[in-house]
Coordinates of C-alpha atoms in Angstrom, one line a residue:
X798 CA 99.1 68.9 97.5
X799 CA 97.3 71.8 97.8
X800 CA 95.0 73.5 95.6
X801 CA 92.8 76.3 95.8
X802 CA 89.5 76.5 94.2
X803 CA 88.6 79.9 92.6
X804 CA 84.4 80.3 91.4
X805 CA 83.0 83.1 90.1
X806 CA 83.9 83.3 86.7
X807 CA 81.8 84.2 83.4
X808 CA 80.5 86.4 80.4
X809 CA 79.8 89.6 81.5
X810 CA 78.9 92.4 79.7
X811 CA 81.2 96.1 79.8
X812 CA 80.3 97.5 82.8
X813 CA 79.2 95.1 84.8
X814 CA 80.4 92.9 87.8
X815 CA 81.9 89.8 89.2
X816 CA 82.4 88.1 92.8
X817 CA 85.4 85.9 92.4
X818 CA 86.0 83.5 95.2
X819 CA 88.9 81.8 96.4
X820 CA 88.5 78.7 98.7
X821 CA 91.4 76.7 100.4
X822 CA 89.7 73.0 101.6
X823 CA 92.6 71.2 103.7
X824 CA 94.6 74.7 103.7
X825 CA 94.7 77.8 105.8
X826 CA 95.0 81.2 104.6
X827 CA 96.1 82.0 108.4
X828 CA 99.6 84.5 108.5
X829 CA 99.5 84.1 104.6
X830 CA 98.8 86.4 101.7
X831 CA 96.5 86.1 99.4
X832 CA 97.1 87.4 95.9
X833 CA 94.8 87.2 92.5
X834 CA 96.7 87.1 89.1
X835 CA 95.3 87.2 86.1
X836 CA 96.3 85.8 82.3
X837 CA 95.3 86.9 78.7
X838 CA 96.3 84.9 76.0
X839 CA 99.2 85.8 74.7
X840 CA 100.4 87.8 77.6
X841 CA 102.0 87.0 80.7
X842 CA 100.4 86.1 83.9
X843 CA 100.1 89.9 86.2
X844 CA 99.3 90.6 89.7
X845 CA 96.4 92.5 89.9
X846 CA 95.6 92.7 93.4
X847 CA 96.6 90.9 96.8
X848 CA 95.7 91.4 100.3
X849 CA 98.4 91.1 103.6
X850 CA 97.1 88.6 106.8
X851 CA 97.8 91.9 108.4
X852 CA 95.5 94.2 105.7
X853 CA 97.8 95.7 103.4
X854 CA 96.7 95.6 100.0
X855 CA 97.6 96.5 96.6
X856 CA 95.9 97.1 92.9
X857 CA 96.9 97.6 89.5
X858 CA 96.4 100.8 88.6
X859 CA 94.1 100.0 86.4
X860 CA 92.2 98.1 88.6
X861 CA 92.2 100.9 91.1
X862 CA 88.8 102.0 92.1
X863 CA 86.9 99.3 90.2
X864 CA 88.0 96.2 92.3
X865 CA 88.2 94.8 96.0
X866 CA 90.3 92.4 97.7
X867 CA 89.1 90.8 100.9
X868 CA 89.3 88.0 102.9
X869 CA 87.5 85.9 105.4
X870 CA 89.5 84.3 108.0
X871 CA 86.5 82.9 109.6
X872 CA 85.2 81.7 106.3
X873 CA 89.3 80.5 104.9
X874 CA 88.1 82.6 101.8
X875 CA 89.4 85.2 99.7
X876 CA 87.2 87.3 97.5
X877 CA 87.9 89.7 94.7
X878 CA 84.9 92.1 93.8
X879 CA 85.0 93.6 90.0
X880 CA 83.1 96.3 89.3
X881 CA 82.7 98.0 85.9
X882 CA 84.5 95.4 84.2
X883 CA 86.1 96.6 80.9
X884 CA 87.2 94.4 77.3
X885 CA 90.4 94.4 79.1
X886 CA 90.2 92.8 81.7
X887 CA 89.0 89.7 79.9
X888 CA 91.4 86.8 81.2
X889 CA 91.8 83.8 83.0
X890 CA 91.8 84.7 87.1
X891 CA 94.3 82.5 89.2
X892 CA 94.0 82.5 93.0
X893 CA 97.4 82.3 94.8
X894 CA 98.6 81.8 98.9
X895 CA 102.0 83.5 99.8
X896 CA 104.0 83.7 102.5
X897 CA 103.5 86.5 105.3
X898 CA 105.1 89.1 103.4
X899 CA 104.1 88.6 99.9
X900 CA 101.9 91.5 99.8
X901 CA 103.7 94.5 100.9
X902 CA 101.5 96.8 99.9
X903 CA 103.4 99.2 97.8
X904 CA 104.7 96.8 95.1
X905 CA 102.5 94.4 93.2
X906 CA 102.6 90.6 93.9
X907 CA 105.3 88.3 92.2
X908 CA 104.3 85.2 91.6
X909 CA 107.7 83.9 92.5
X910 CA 106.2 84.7 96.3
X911 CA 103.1 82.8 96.0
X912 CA 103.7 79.2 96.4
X913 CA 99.9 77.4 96.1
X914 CA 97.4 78.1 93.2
X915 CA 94.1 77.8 91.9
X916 CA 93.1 76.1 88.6
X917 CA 92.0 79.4 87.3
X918 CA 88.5 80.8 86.4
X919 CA 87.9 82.7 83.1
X920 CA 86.2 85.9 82.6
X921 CA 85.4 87.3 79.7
X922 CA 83.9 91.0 79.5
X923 CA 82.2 90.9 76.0
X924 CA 79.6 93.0 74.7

């Protein structure tokens, strides 16, 4: 069974930033994509940004401009740098491997596509 480990988490206030991490141990993120959903309660889980094996991303729109995607392939790690966090983007953070072609570039991830996840990491942007 695998299960990827996301860190990174925590209180923050508005306006400031988080490194989220995504590790695979017994997995490689080789010729997959890597995607990062996200969950507020009482809303359903969205794709906020994901990242090709060949370098095509995506982003929300209204994560444009504030957060990075990236990977490691040396490292099996994928990273998602948030910067000038807002209230909104208070939720749980789940780290997900898809096949090759799960992140197009153009369209945001479905989670239908992504077939091994994290446990999830809270963040909470709170003044």
């Amino acid at each position: 069974q695998v299960q990827l480990v996301e860190s990174g988490g925590g209180l923050v206030q508005p306006g400031g930033s988080l490194r989220l991490s995504c590790a695979a141990p017994g997995f490689s993120f080789d010729y997959h994509s890597a995607g990062w959903f996200r969950q507020a309660p009482g809303k359903e889980r969205e794709g906020v940004s994901c990242i090709s094996w060949y370098g095509n991303t995506y982003y929300k729109d209204s994560v444009k401009g504030r957060f990075t995607i990236s990977r490691d392939n040396a490292e099996n790690t994928v990273y998602l740098q948030m910067n000038s966090l807002k209230f909104e983007d208070t939720a749980v953070y789940y780290c997900a491997a898809g096949t090759t072609h799960a992140c197009p570039g153009n369209l945001p991830p479905r989670t239908h596509d992504y077939h091994y996840w994290g446990q999830g990491t809270q963040v909470t942007v709170s003044s």
